[in-house]
């Protein structure tokens, strides 16, 4: 048997090939469909698919299955280019999913987490302006911006309500004198005009009275504006853990009598602010209803208010010893009559659907049950008393993260599987509830899309069948899926492995882990599309680019992440320093025992945002295993980061758990080699988090590397900034620290040299 050798360090041409891999490979598949959406009338299915040199946007007629371009992509590209000042082509529009609605018709989509709209007749493109007052992470209203105070008409068209001088006013819609319904509103305790909601019978209205929270602002200096000139100052409303948040008091007004009544309930005390649209009415106008999450995320529920008496009671109550996952709450008022409520709960240790009696707050029955997880609810049919939902972990022997879709009765009967293929499914149900548009794939199976009956799942028609022949012909090798036992010795931990295209099992390869351990989700890819369904972030293709420089690159979902049991998830509670490392290290060791080429004496790790915090923590808390780390835009001290994400997992008030996870407090523990990369204008994670770690490392006399990208945002190194620059710095760092190699002298390479090397 040949001796195990070590591959030669990469040269400039190898880096260039890796950095060009996304561009070289991204258009080699054909007819790979992305998850679809239905038109509002349910007659048309809209989706994106891969074609030669880019993407096409398709509209398929439901009745005939005929396909046509959904819109003129070249025109939209030109309009988007004018609106953004960026180069946009019709074959590479910067969004994955879209909707067409309205008259005149307009195209709706998202760019960089911002809603956009383009008119299909006038080609006018721009961000969607809601006119609503911004809020800092949904916790504090930005009082620098006036609230939208457009009069809100009553359903019968008789009245309209608005706020004048911080108080609620009504007047006849046809004109006439104004009637003040409140007199106690002040600038420091005001009625919010954006929260006004009329009862269906137009007799009552509800509104929130608000005591403003603490307006904390983060200040950033833009040292090198792209258009030249002097540095600029940017301020951002940025509430942090422990800050005083907006306090809201629901108030109910009787329009005829002018009487107002505060909705008093201890259950709503210390609640996080409600979102626009959270407050609603029963169809008969007898009940006012709204959800709540108490601060600290250990209690949530749904409140029903009897309008005639003002009595408020819990229609559903969710409590947790650790946390209630607010991002995964779901409620549906059956028939909108205020009598029954479908609610998601983890009270039996798994995320399931329950039917509550809203008048008593008692559970009528548990609808779904078993050692598996409800992932989403597609549709509730109140008349048929049936639910369509997605779930994972129900099929024995299958990857427990694969989502399948099901139909079930309110009483838990007639559970029907609708998407049987062993794959990860994305489904959209037609507005009439008759059809499912099902797109499914695996990392080793190109995406397929079809129409199914929502009754029993039988295939009605084929939409698209993806073809990855061209991609595989260039050397694409699907990631290897691997699972091993976690820290408890019984739970399977799932991950995937990406090897170099010239992988030689007779060699020893250093290992690099791509980590994101945020408790809000699971992250190991389950879908085929190696470039990701959404813009930004790390994809399989990025892992392949690094692997081709002589590494084995892996990604793992350890304990503390979501979409498994409650116990699996609870590991994260007040324990963000854990990041699933005990499970990850066992997974690595199991992989090494199986594969001699997997060298766990040379393990590196990289990640961004919460993954950046985890990458640093690998060197602080597990230096015996991890030797090098690249941390992008990390929230290294959770006291410096945004309020909502951090209080969700570490609780409130701020306590010792924030200190235990802090890279600042633990900087003196650093061992191994560290590179931190941060964008100067990061609006997601306060850049001060990076600089405070750097300061602490210097005080501790620790060596490290720091790259600050002027003007860069949160995604610096992935989808922003100089193309490939931060990523090349990451690649070179791992070559130096794990391979003992030397990077090319990039400063001495001319553009001609680089081009020639790439063409080699």
XYZ file of C-alpha atoms in Angstrom:
760
model
C 0.000 0.000 0.000
C 1.450 3.413 -0.854
C 2.611 5.599 2.025
C 0.350 8.417 3.024
C 1.740 11.630 1.626
C 0.814 15.257 1.946
C -0.288 17.206 -1.109
C 1.921 20.073 -2.273
C 0.653 23.514 -1.192
C -1.441 25.301 -3.823
C 0.028 27.874 -6.193
C -1.551 31.029 -7.598
C -3.343 29.166 -10.394
C -5.015 26.895 -7.832
C -6.344 29.903 -5.922
C -7.615 31.463 -9.120
C -9.445 28.292 -10.118
C -11.048 28.073 -6.686
C -12.108 31.710 -6.658
C -13.558 31.318 -10.174
C -15.426 28.130 -9.324
C -18.761 29.799 -8.617
C -18.712 31.550 -11.952
C -17.433 28.517 -13.834
C -20.007 26.107 -12.413
C -23.068 28.193 -11.640
C -24.640 27.860 -15.110
C -23.882 24.248 -15.994
C -27.207 22.727 -14.957
C -30.387 22.742 -17.010
C -34.027 22.972 -15.915
C -33.228 22.812 -12.196
C -36.388 24.325 -10.669
C -36.519 26.504 -7.585
C -39.466 26.278 -5.157
C -42.579 27.727 -6.783
C -45.308 30.180 -5.809
C -48.935 30.412 -6.877
C -50.602 33.479 -8.319
C -53.246 35.042 -6.101
C -56.053 33.518 -8.187
C -54.395 30.094 -8.230
C -54.439 29.828 -12.013
C -50.687 30.219 -12.545
C -47.548 28.737 -11.033
C -44.454 30.943 -10.965
C -40.909 29.672 -10.567
C -37.272 30.125 -11.547
C -35.175 27.489 -13.292
C -31.670 27.124 -14.679
C -31.046 27.508 -18.400
C -27.945 27.996 -20.537
C -25.862 30.853 -19.119
C -28.301 31.730 -16.380
C -31.906 31.485 -15.274
C -35.368 31.724 -16.748
C -38.501 32.860 -14.938
C -41.502 30.764 -15.846
C -45.275 31.047 -15.627
C -47.129 27.737 -15.997
C -50.840 27.579 -16.640
C -52.435 25.286 -14.089
C -55.135 23.972 -16.403
C -53.070 23.287 -19.527
C -49.552 22.946 -18.011
C -48.353 25.260 -20.781
C -45.311 27.385 -19.960
C -44.325 30.888 -20.976
C -41.892 33.527 -19.739
C -43.310 35.026 -16.557
C -42.153 38.505 -17.610
C -39.691 40.245 -19.929
C -36.483 39.562 -18.018
C -34.366 41.907 -20.145
C -36.694 44.822 -19.446
C -36.726 44.090 -15.725
C -32.924 43.791 -15.730
C -32.594 47.185 -17.397
C -35.052 48.741 -14.945
C -33.273 47.185 -11.961
C -29.936 48.381 -13.275
C -31.252 51.940 -13.451
C -32.684 51.688 -9.932
C -29.645 50.124 -8.269
C -26.798 51.526 -10.338
C -25.473 47.975 -10.725
C -25.012 45.784 -13.769
C -27.957 43.397 -14.055
C -28.675 40.946 -16.865
C -31.883 39.195 -17.811
C -30.283 35.777 -17.334
C -29.005 36.554 -13.837
C -31.610 38.622 -12.013
C -30.706 38.921 -8.304
C -33.678 37.054 -6.799
C -34.753 33.446 -6.479
C -38.517 33.637 -6.016
C -41.113 36.173 -7.094
C -44.807 36.947 -7.269
C -46.850 38.818 -9.890
C -49.976 40.563 -8.695
C -52.126 43.666 -8.974
C -53.654 45.677 -11.780
C -51.593 47.100 -13.332
C -49.396 44.082 -12.795
C -46.173 44.355 -10.860
C -43.388 41.967 -9.969
C -42.563 41.469 -6.265
C -39.324 39.972 -4.936
C -36.598 40.502 -2.359
C -33.038 41.821 -2.748
C -30.707 41.685 0.279
C -33.659 41.087 2.643
C -35.500 44.148 1.292
C -38.876 44.014 -0.485
C -38.805 45.354 -4.059
C -41.403 45.893 -6.760
C -41.143 46.463 -10.532
C -44.045 47.553 -12.709
C -44.470 45.270 -15.698
C -45.997 48.065 -17.747
C -43.959 51.111 -16.751
C -40.679 49.342 -15.795
C -40.505 51.402 -12.585
C -38.472 49.536 -9.960
C -37.751 50.377 -6.370
C -37.923 49.238 -2.762
C -41.443 48.790 -1.419
C -42.235 51.790 0.744
C -44.626 50.794 3.512
C -44.626 54.226 5.093
C -44.490 52.587 8.516
C -42.285 53.936 11.283
C -39.125 51.789 11.469
C -38.395 49.763 14.579
C -35.027 48.729 15.930
C -35.157 44.914 15.823
C -38.927 45.075 16.572
C -38.179 46.335 20.082
C -38.076 50.155 19.931
C -39.835 52.526 17.530
C -37.625 55.031 15.739
C -39.195 58.295 16.885
C -36.998 60.253 14.481
C -39.387 59.067 11.750
C -43.038 60.222 11.836
C -45.596 57.447 12.170
C -47.957 56.823 9.279
C -51.144 58.587 10.330
C -53.445 58.001 7.384
C -57.067 57.894 8.589
C -58.251 54.288 8.976
C -61.822 53.808 7.641
C -64.321 51.658 9.489
C -65.538 48.526 7.639
C -69.009 50.030 7.060
C -67.506 53.212 5.607
C -69.114 55.443 8.240
C -66.106 56.472 10.302
C -62.409 57.020 10.052
C -59.935 57.029 12.907
C -56.529 58.618 13.309
C -54.290 60.214 15.939
C -54.001 63.924 16.615
C -51.660 65.292 19.271
C -50.951 61.744 20.511
C -54.662 60.949 21.063
C -57.234 58.884 19.170
C -59.769 60.821 17.104
C -62.757 59.671 15.017
C -64.884 61.573 12.551
C -67.588 60.796 10.035
C -65.981 59.704 6.794
C -68.298 61.998 4.849
C -66.946 64.918 6.853
C -67.914 66.504 10.109
C -66.699 67.297 13.575
C -63.927 65.302 15.185
C -64.526 63.364 18.377
C -61.625 62.675 20.686
C -61.802 59.190 22.118
C -58.797 59.703 24.387
C -57.382 62.580 26.364
C -54.462 60.957 28.180
C -52.013 60.570 25.301
C -48.702 62.422 25.527
C -45.420 62.353 23.645
C -44.049 60.012 26.312
C -47.202 57.835 26.420
C -48.805 58.086 22.980
C -51.438 56.265 20.947
C -49.834 54.656 17.912
C -51.808 55.486 14.731
C -50.253 52.513 12.925
C -51.921 50.110 15.387
C -55.559 51.171 14.909
C -57.792 48.170 14.109
C -61.575 48.423 13.656
C -64.012 45.722 14.711
C -65.911 44.102 11.805
C -69.184 45.712 12.951
C -67.547 49.177 13.126
C -68.706 49.644 16.723
C -65.284 49.411 18.345
C -61.659 50.011 17.607
C -58.487 48.875 19.291
C -55.222 50.778 19.483
C -51.909 50.469 21.318
C -50.783 53.107 23.787
C -46.986 53.181 23.807
C -44.373 54.237 26.329
C -41.158 54.529 24.289
C -38.134 52.450 25.183
C -34.498 53.493 25.282
C -33.261 54.779 21.933
C -29.741 53.353 21.724
C -27.863 54.318 18.592
C -24.797 52.648 17.093
C -22.469 55.080 15.334
C -20.261 53.951 12.456
C -17.664 55.936 10.539
C -17.521 55.376 6.787
C -13.831 56.166 6.408
C -13.541 55.754 2.638
C -16.815 56.584 0.845
C -16.981 54.992 -2.598
C -17.704 58.321 -4.218
C -14.675 59.902 -2.519
C -14.671 62.823 -0.179
C -14.515 63.123 3.583
C -15.493 60.363 6.021
C -19.182 60.140 6.908
C -21.024 59.301 10.098
C -23.882 56.782 10.097
C -26.197 56.170 13.059
C -28.543 53.237 13.505
C -31.243 52.594 16.118
C -29.853 49.439 17.663
C -31.403 48.122 20.916
C -29.156 45.676 22.766
C -29.858 43.014 25.401
C -31.144 44.503 28.635
C -32.259 47.813 27.104
C -35.669 49.229 27.985
C -38.075 48.335 25.165
C -41.337 49.938 24.043
C -44.121 49.177 26.509
C -47.544 48.675 24.903
C -50.990 48.857 26.466
C -53.906 47.639 24.293
C -56.874 49.996 24.613
C -60.431 49.247 23.453
C -62.781 52.094 22.462
C -66.556 52.091 22.023
C -67.139 54.598 19.232
C -70.740 55.490 20.071
C -70.148 56.183 23.772
C -66.551 57.336 23.406
C -65.618 55.083 26.315
C -62.093 53.656 26.410
C -60.963 50.638 28.373
C -57.423 49.404 29.020
C -57.017 45.686 28.413
C -55.470 44.674 31.708
C -53.814 41.286 32.085
C -50.681 40.219 33.908
C -50.064 37.721 31.122
C -49.165 40.583 28.806
C -46.797 42.216 31.305
C -43.255 42.776 30.053
C -44.244 41.568 26.586
C -42.191 42.309 23.499
C -43.917 44.815 21.179
C -46.595 43.475 18.884
C -46.073 43.560 15.138
C -48.434 45.336 12.778
C -51.200 42.879 11.987
C -50.922 40.917 15.237
C -54.134 42.364 16.693
C -57.312 40.954 15.138
C -61.027 40.458 15.669
C -63.446 37.580 15.587
C -65.782 37.702 12.613
C -68.749 38.739 14.737
C -66.770 41.488 16.464
C -67.330 40.041 19.928
C -63.689 39.199 20.626
C -60.412 41.070 20.244
C -57.408 38.745 19.917
C -53.619 38.994 19.883
C -50.544 36.851 20.573
C -47.784 37.786 22.997
C -44.258 36.793 23.953
C -43.100 37.758 27.415
C -39.665 39.271 27.650
C -37.044 36.597 28.249
C -38.841 34.176 25.879
C -39.958 31.739 28.570
C -43.647 32.349 28.057
C -45.878 33.032 25.070
C -49.579 32.805 24.446
C -52.712 34.053 22.766
C -55.114 36.469 24.468
C -58.834 36.754 23.768
C -60.755 39.802 25.002
C -64.538 39.792 25.408
C -65.459 43.180 23.991
C -68.640 43.826 26.010
C -66.944 43.257 29.376
C -63.314 43.955 28.549
C -62.376 40.657 30.222
C -59.113 39.270 28.878
C -58.171 35.639 29.248
C -55.598 33.203 27.912
C -56.822 31.261 24.918
C -53.469 29.443 24.771
C -50.531 29.475 27.149
C -47.031 28.263 26.327
C -44.369 28.100 29.043
C -40.847 26.737 28.977
C -38.162 26.034 31.538
C -35.653 27.181 28.934
C -37.058 29.172 25.990
C -40.092 29.444 23.770
C -38.838 29.623 20.178
C -40.708 32.766 19.156
C -39.682 32.443 15.523
C -41.575 29.155 15.262
C -44.842 30.068 16.946
C -48.004 29.556 14.930
C -51.651 30.302 15.635
C -54.823 29.982 13.591
C -58.243 31.034 14.846
C -60.681 28.459 13.481
C -63.393 30.172 11.485
C -62.293 33.474 13.002
C -65.144 33.113 15.497
C -62.973 33.164 18.575
C -64.017 29.689 19.757
C -61.172 27.366 18.718
C -57.491 27.921 18.121
C -54.817 25.816 16.413
C -51.528 26.397 18.202
C -48.007 25.007 17.877
C -46.431 23.743 21.085
C -43.374 21.771 22.204
C -44.923 20.765 25.531
C -44.474 17.021 24.877
C -40.858 17.444 23.742
C -41.559 17.791 20.013
C -43.071 20.592 17.925
C -46.695 19.656 17.304
C -50.152 21.048 16.541
C -52.812 21.385 19.239
C -56.474 22.396 19.179
C -57.416 24.777 22.024
C -60.812 25.799 23.322
C -60.372 29.567 23.274
C -63.109 30.220 25.799
C -61.393 28.152 28.498
C -57.791 28.052 27.330
C -57.826 24.274 27.657
C -56.504 21.804 25.087
C -59.297 19.999 23.259
C -56.846 17.563 21.684
C -53.322 17.120 20.425
C -53.622 16.933 16.646
C -50.158 15.619 15.724
C -48.001 13.404 17.898
C -44.770 11.428 17.712
C -40.968 11.743 17.796
C -40.905 14.139 14.848
C -41.251 17.864 14.188
C -43.936 19.976 12.503
C -41.945 22.387 10.332
C -44.681 24.536 8.768
C -48.426 24.805 8.230
C -49.426 25.310 4.594
C -53.183 25.555 4.944
C -56.041 25.121 7.403
C -59.482 24.343 5.981
C -61.941 25.321 8.706
C -64.946 23.900 6.864
C -63.384 20.482 6.228
C -61.488 20.694 9.534
C -58.266 19.598 7.873
C -54.666 20.825 7.979
C -51.855 20.579 5.406
C -48.417 20.756 6.995
C -44.726 19.981 6.498
C -42.844 17.794 8.972
C -39.444 16.154 9.333
C -38.281 13.043 11.126
C -41.418 10.993 10.557
C -39.910 8.455 8.131
C -37.753 5.785 9.858
C -34.225 5.388 8.526
C -34.306 8.666 6.592
C -32.365 11.856 7.169
C -34.411 13.378 10.034
C -34.169 16.848 8.498
C -35.921 15.928 5.232
C -39.258 17.741 5.024
C -42.327 15.888 3.731
C -45.904 17.123 3.497
C -49.063 15.671 5.019
C -52.796 16.169 5.447
C -54.557 15.510 8.755
C -57.934 16.088 10.376
C -58.455 18.365 13.364
C -59.070 15.269 15.458
C -55.742 13.732 14.452
C -57.335 11.196 12.093
C -56.652 10.427 8.442
C -52.962 11.363 8.462
C -52.044 11.190 4.768
C -48.522 11.378 3.328
C -48.474 13.498 0.170
C -44.785 13.599 -0.861
C -43.289 10.079 -0.611
C -39.930 10.484 -2.392
C -36.840 10.140 -0.168
C -35.699 13.736 -0.508
C -36.163 17.196 0.952
C -39.426 18.739 -0.222
C -40.601 22.340 -0.651
C -44.334 22.656 -1.278
C -46.781 25.447 -2.029
C -50.527 24.804 -1.910
C -52.916 26.415 -4.374
C -55.330 29.025 -2.994
C -58.271 26.637 -3.424
C -56.416 23.878 -1.565
C -56.634 21.408 -4.449
C -53.006 21.160 -5.634
C -49.512 21.042 -4.227
C -46.575 22.414 -6.204
C -43.842 20.117 -4.892
C -40.121 20.691 -5.533
C -37.829 18.040 -4.086
C -34.145 17.109 -4.198
C -31.140 15.889 -2.225
C -27.529 17.009 -2.322
C -26.985 14.140 -4.778
C -30.290 14.414 -6.675
C -31.036 17.308 -9.024
C -34.281 19.093 -8.202
C -37.596 17.932 -9.624
C -40.897 19.727 -9.524
C -44.414 18.411 -10.040
C -48.059 19.110 -9.345
C -49.779 16.761 -6.898
C -53.269 16.305 -5.608
C -53.518 17.867 -2.159
C -56.021 15.142 -1.287
C -53.818 12.066 -1.638
C -50.547 13.241 -3.221
C -50.970 11.537 -6.601
C -49.061 13.259 -9.423
C -51.219 15.477 -11.611
C -48.463 16.697 -13.903
C -44.735 17.203 -14.262
C -43.347 20.731 -14.007
C -39.555 20.374 -14.387
C -36.836 17.728 -14.081
C -33.402 19.120 -13.359
C -30.378 17.928 -15.317
C -26.926 18.173 -13.700
C -25.049 16.217 -16.411
C -22.978 19.237 -17.446
C -22.043 20.047 -13.863
C -20.937 16.506 -13.090
C -18.913 16.390 -16.317
C -16.676 19.180 -15.011
C -15.827 17.263 -11.845
C -18.655 18.143 -9.490
C -18.907 15.470 -6.824
C -21.996 15.645 -4.569
C -21.154 15.991 -0.890
C -20.997 12.802 1.149
C -23.660 12.585 3.858
C -22.425 11.178 7.167
C -23.900 10.789 10.640
C -22.419 9.677 13.955
C -23.527 9.514 17.576
C -23.527 12.687 19.639
C -22.550 13.359 23.226
C -25.391 11.289 24.677
C -24.284 8.188 22.778
C -27.695 7.688 21.172
C -28.629 10.753 19.112
C -27.441 10.863 15.499
C -25.560 14.007 14.471
C -25.796 14.712 10.747
C -23.295 16.421 8.496
C -21.735 16.366 5.051
C -18.255 16.065 3.607
C -16.768 17.858 0.578
C -13.499 16.472 -0.821
C -11.057 17.911 -3.371
C -11.873 17.072 -6.970
C -8.455 15.412 -7.220
C -8.954 13.587 -3.923
C -6.420 10.801 -3.344
C -7.314 8.397 -0.502
C -3.605 7.622 -0.077
C -2.958 11.182 1.131
C -3.639 12.873 4.455
C -5.788 16.011 4.269
C -6.259 18.714 6.878
C -9.901 19.276 7.773
C -11.805 22.562 7.794
C -15.260 22.865 9.351
C -17.786 25.391 8.072
C -19.782 26.275 11.205
C -23.048 28.012 11.837
C -24.639 26.950 15.098
C -27.333 29.590 15.548
C -30.143 28.002 17.594
C -32.798 29.503 15.309
C -32.467 26.806 12.621
C -30.489 23.876 11.225
C -27.945 24.604 8.510
C -26.423 21.578 6.785
C -27.701 21.709 3.173
C -30.360 19.158 2.270
C -31.217 20.399 -1.221
C -29.379 19.701 -4.451
C -28.660 23.249 -5.587
C -24.982 23.586 -4.550
C -25.066 27.372 -4.763
C -27.936 27.740 -2.296
C -31.558 28.735 -2.759
C -30.984 32.143 -1.235
C -28.396 34.849 -1.821
C -25.523 35.294 0.615
C -23.972 32.851 3.059
C -21.819 29.772 2.621
C -22.856 27.149 0.094
C -21.532 23.789 -0.989
C -19.728 25.508 -3.848
C -17.746 27.648 -1.408
C -16.775 24.547 0.526
C -15.699 22.895 -2.738
C -13.560 25.900 -3.656
C -11.687 25.592 -0.363
C -11.475 21.787 -0.596
C -9.796 22.047 -4.004
C -6.855 23.759 -2.313
C -6.085 20.514 -0.490
C -8.602 20.236 2.351
C -11.548 18.095 3.369
C -14.327 20.557 4.236
C -17.327 19.577 6.358
C -20.507 21.030 7.826
C -22.359 19.611 10.844
C -25.556 20.305 12.796
C -24.712 19.716 16.461
C -26.973 19.846 19.476
C -28.363 23.281 20.238
C -29.671 23.824 16.709
C -33.323 23.532 15.717
C -35.580 21.050 13.877
C -34.991 18.106 16.179
C -36.385 17.334 19.632
C -36.880 19.905 22.364
C -34.032 18.330 24.363
C -31.720 18.591 21.334
C -32.539 22.284 21.022
C -32.381 23.099 24.753
C -28.618 22.548 24.820
C -28.281 26.132 23.549
C -30.150 27.710 26.465
C -27.830 30.168 28.242
C -25.036 28.145 26.651
C -24.012 29.751 23.349
C -20.364 28.935 23.997
C -21.272 25.262 23.536
C -22.118 25.560 19.795
C -22.551 21.783 19.708
C -18.780 21.268 19.962
C -18.948 18.049 22.009
C -21.079 16.522 19.222
C -18.978 17.997 16.434
C -15.711 16.664 17.831
C -17.210 13.172 18.211
C -18.464 13.393 14.617
C -14.974 14.343 13.411
C -13.404 11.452 15.337
C -15.941 8.983 13.919
C -15.202 10.236 10.412
C -11.438 9.884 10.988
C -11.887 6.332 12.251
C -13.715 5.543 9.026
C -11.383 7.426 6.660
C -7.573 7.399 7.208
C -7.149 10.393 4.889
C -9.099 12.547 7.352
C -6.378 14.184 9.455
C -7.824 15.366 12.768
C -4.444 16.578 13.975
C -4.936 19.543 11.600
C -8.485 20.901 12.004
C -9.540 24.438 11.172
C -12.913 26.148 11.358
C -14.637 29.166 9.788
C -17.970 30.895 10.111
C -19.773 34.222 9.900
C -22.015 36.152 12.303
C -23.071 33.645 14.994
C -20.762 31.269 13.124
C -17.970 33.786 13.625
C -18.589 33.671 17.363
C -18.488 29.869 17.243
C -15.275 29.871 15.187
C -13.546 32.045 17.790
C -14.962 29.926 20.621
C -13.474 26.815 19.026
C -10.004 28.238 19.768
C -10.993 29.611 23.175
C -12.694 26.508 24.551
C -11.462 23.578 22.418
C -7.865 24.394 21.402
C -6.847 20.772 21.910
C -8.863 19.955 18.772
C -9.189 23.111 16.611
C -5.910 24.710 15.500
C -6.953 27.619 13.275
C -10.068 29.749 12.783
C -11.391 32.413 10.428
C -14.228 34.417 11.974
C -16.356 36.720 9.813
C -18.482 39.497 11.383
C -18.858 37.642 14.660
C -21.216 38.586 17.485
C -18.417 37.704 19.893
C -20.008 39.332 22.940
C -23.766 38.911 22.994
C -24.185 42.049 25.099
C -22.943 44.046 22.093
C -25.308 42.429 19.594
C -28.951 43.034 18.688
C -31.576 42.592 21.404
C -33.993 40.058 19.921
C -31.674 37.256 18.808
C -29.613 37.270 21.978
C -32.383 37.551 24.561
C -34.082 34.656 22.759
C -31.264 32.249 23.671
C -29.601 33.831 26.714
C -32.692 35.286 28.343
C -33.447 38.483 30.237
C -32.266 40.151 32.372
C -28.651 40.006 31.218
C -26.800 37.583 33.473
C -23.641 35.533 33.806
C -24.527 33.409 30.751
C -23.668 36.401 28.530
C -20.239 36.588 30.167
C -19.555 32.857 29.835
C -20.038 33.014 26.050
C -18.109 36.268 25.579
C -15.034 36.300 23.387
C -13.991 39.527 25.111
C -14.105 38.068 28.613
C -12.388 34.859 27.501
C -9.839 36.359 25.085
C -6.946 35.384 27.333
C -7.711 31.703 26.664
C -6.854 31.965 22.969
C -4.653 29.252 21.521
C -4.055 28.474 17.859
C -4.160 30.832 14.893
C -6.977 33.363 14.399
C -8.054 35.633 11.537
C -11.006 37.969 12.111
C -12.678 39.718 9.159
C -15.241 42.489 9.604
C -17.072 44.964 7.398
C -16.779 48.539 8.612
C -20.489 49.218 7.917
C -22.021 46.036 9.323
C -25.652 46.919 10.150
C -26.503 43.464 11.506
C -23.779 42.855 14.108
C -22.261 45.943 15.700
C -18.650 46.033 14.399
C -17.554 47.102 17.884
C -17.930 43.456 18.843
C -14.932 42.600 16.651
C -12.851 45.543 17.821
C -13.528 44.817 21.480
C -12.247 41.257 21.011
C -9.183 42.639 19.219
C -8.560 45.017 22.107
C -8.898 42.215 24.655
C -6.520 39.987 22.672
C -3.936 42.768 22.556
C -4.260 43.320 26.305
C -3.757 39.574 26.769
C -0.636 39.757 24.548
C -2.138 37.309 22.021
C -1.167 37.168 18.347
C -3.971 37.279 15.774
C -4.801 38.708 12.355
C -7.499 41.284 11.610
C -8.908 42.398 8.243
C -11.269 45.389 8.217
C -13.048 45.954 4.894
C -13.853 49.666 4.411
C -17.503 50.131 3.520
C -18.185 46.407 3.870
C -21.414 45.128 5.375
C -22.398 42.005 7.278
C -21.807 39.688 4.310
C -18.281 40.953 3.655
C -16.169 38.178 2.165
C -19.171 36.255 0.825
C -21.413 38.452 -1.283
C -20.040 41.964 -0.735
C -16.820 43.861 -1.169
C -13.995 43.200 -3.611
C -14.845 39.952 -5.370
C -12.877 37.094 -3.881
C -10.573 39.260 -1.777
C -11.675 38.311 1.743
C -12.286 34.748 0.625
C -8.778 34.547 -0.824
C -7.412 35.818 2.476
C -9.363 33.069 4.238
C -8.065 30.410 1.854
C -4.481 31.596 2.207
C -4.763 31.660 5.983
C -5.724 27.984 6.101
C -2.961 27.068 3.627
C -0.429 28.768 5.909
C -1.745 27.455 9.210
C -2.854 23.916 8.370
C -0.626 22.981 5.419
C 2.502 24.929 6.378
C 2.345 26.309 2.858
C 3.165 29.752 1.549
C 0.746 32.017 -0.264
C 1.759 33.447 -3.610
C 3.150 36.970 -3.493
C -0.061 38.508 -4.823
C 1.359 42.021 -4.801
C 4.053 41.032 -7.297
C 1.676 39.248 -9.649
C 0.535 41.528 -12.446
C -2.949 41.272 -13.904
C -1.379 39.554 -16.928
C 0.244 36.964 -14.670
C -3.031 36.342 -12.925
C -4.946 35.964 -16.164
C -2.353 33.594 -17.624
C -2.279 31.516 -14.461
C -6.051 31.253 -14.450
C -6.096 30.206 -18.096
C -3.601 27.482 -17.322
